[in-house]
Short mmCIF file of C-alpha atoms in Angstrom, two decimals:
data_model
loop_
_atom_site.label_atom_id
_atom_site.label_comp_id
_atom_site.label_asym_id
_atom_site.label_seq_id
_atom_site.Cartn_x
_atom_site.Cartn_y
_atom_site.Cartn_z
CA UNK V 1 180.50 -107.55 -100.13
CA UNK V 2 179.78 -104.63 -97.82
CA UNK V 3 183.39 -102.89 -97.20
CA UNK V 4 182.33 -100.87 -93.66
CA UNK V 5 181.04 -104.16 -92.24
CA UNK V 6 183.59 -106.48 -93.64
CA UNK V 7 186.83 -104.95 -91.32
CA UNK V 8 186.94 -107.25 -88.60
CA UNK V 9 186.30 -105.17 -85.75
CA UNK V 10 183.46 -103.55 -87.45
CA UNK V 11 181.88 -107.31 -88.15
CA UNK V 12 182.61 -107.79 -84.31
CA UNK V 13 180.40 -104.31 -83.46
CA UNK V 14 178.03 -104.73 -85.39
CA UNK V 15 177.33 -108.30 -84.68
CA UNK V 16 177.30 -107.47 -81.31
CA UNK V 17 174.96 -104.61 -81.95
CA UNK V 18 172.45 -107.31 -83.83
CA UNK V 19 172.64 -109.69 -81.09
CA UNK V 20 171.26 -106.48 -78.44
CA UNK V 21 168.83 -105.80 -81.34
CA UNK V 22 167.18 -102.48 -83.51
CA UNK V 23 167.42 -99.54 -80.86
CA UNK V 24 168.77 -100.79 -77.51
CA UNK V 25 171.62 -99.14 -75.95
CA UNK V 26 174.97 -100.21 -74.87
CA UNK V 27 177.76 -97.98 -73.58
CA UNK V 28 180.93 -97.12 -75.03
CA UNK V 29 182.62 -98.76 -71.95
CA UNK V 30 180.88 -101.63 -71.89
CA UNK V 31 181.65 -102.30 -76.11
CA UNK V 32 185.27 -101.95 -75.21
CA UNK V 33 185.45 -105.02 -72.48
CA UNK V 34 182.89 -107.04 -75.03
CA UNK V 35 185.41 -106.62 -77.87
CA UNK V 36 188.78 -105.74 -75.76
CA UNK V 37 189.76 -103.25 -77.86
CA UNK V 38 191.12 -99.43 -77.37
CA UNK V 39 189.08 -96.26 -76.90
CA UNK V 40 190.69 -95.15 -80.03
CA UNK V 41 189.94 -97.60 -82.38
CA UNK V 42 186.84 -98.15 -81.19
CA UNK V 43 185.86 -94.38 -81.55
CA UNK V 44 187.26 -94.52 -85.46
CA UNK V 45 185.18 -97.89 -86.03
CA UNK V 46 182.24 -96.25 -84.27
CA UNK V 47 182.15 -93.68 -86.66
CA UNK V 48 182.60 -94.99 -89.97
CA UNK V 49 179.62 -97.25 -88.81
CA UNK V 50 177.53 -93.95 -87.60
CA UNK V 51 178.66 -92.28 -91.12
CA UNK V 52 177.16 -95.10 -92.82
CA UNK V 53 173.79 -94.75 -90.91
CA UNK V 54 174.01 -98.16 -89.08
CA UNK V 55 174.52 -96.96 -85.71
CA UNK V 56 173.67 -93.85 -83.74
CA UNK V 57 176.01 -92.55 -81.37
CA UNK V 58 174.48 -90.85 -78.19
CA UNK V 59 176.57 -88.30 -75.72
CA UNK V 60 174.91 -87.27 -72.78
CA UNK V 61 176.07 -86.31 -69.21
CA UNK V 62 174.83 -87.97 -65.91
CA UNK V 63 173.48 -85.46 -63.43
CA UNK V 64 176.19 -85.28 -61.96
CA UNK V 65 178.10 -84.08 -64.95
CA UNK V 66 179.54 -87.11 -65.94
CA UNK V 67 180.32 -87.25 -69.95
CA UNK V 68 178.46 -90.85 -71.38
CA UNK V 69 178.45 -92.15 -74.72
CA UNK V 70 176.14 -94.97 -75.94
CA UNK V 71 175.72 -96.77 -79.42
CA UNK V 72 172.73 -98.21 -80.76
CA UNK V 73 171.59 -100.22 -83.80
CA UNK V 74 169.45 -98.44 -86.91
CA UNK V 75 167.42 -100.10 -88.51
CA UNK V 76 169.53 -99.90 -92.12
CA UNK V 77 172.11 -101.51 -89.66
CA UNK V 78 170.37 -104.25 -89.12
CA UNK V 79 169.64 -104.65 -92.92
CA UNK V 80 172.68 -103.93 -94.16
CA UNK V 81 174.21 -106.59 -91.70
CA UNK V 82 171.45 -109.03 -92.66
CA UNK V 83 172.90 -108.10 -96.19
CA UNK V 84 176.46 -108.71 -95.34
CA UNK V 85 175.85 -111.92 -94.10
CA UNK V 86 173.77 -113.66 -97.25
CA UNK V 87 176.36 -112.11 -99.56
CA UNK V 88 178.96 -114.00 -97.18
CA UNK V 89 176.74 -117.50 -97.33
CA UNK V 90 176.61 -117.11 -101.56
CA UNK V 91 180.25 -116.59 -101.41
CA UNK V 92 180.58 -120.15 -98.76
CA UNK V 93 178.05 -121.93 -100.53
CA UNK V 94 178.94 -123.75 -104.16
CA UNK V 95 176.59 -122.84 -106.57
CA UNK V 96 176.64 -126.92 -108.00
CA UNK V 97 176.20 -130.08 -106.50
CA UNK V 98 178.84 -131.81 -105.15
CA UNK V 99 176.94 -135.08 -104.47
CA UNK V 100 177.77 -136.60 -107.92
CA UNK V 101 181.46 -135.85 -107.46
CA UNK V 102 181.70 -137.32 -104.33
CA UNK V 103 179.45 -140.45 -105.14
CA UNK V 104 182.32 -140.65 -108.39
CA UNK V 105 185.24 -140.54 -105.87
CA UNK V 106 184.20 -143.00 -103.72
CA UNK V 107 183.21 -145.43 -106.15
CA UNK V 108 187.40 -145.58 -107.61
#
């Protein structure tokens, strides 16, 4: 099980980031109102996730001098979500059939 994905507002990030897709930007701002949480968490979250190479973090300033930071989606991002979430479907899934057993229950 992937650790940096697994905290629950990283899952929330980066399965917003996968739903926006491999490359496309959102805004800083605009993650905090999707996920209502605070500037500072987010920023910590944001870069554990950037330290692990599955986002890239872009500052920039408007031209009017206006400070702007957006987040997009690498492509190990994607993977290692994609990752994440078959690891989480072995884990949910038996690994027998219970057809028989329930067949055997209903029959007593």
């Amino acid at each position: 099980m992937n650790e940096i994905i697994h905290s629950t507002t990283r899952l929330r990030i980066m399965a917003t980031m996968v739903e926006l897709g491999v490359g496309r930007r959102i805004s800083f701002k605009r993650l905090i109102r999707l996920l209502d949480v605070t500037k500072g968490n987010l920023s910590v979250q944001l870069k554990k996730l950037d330290e692990a190479g599955y986002i890239t973090i872009i500052k920039s300033f408007s031209s009017t001098g206006v400070p702007s930071t957006e987040v997009k989606l690498t492509k190990e991002g994607k993977a290692a979500f994609d990752r994440y979430l078959a690891d989480l479907r072995r884990i949910l899934k038996p690994d027998f059939d219970l057809s028989e057993e329930m067949t055997s229950a209903q029959q007593q």
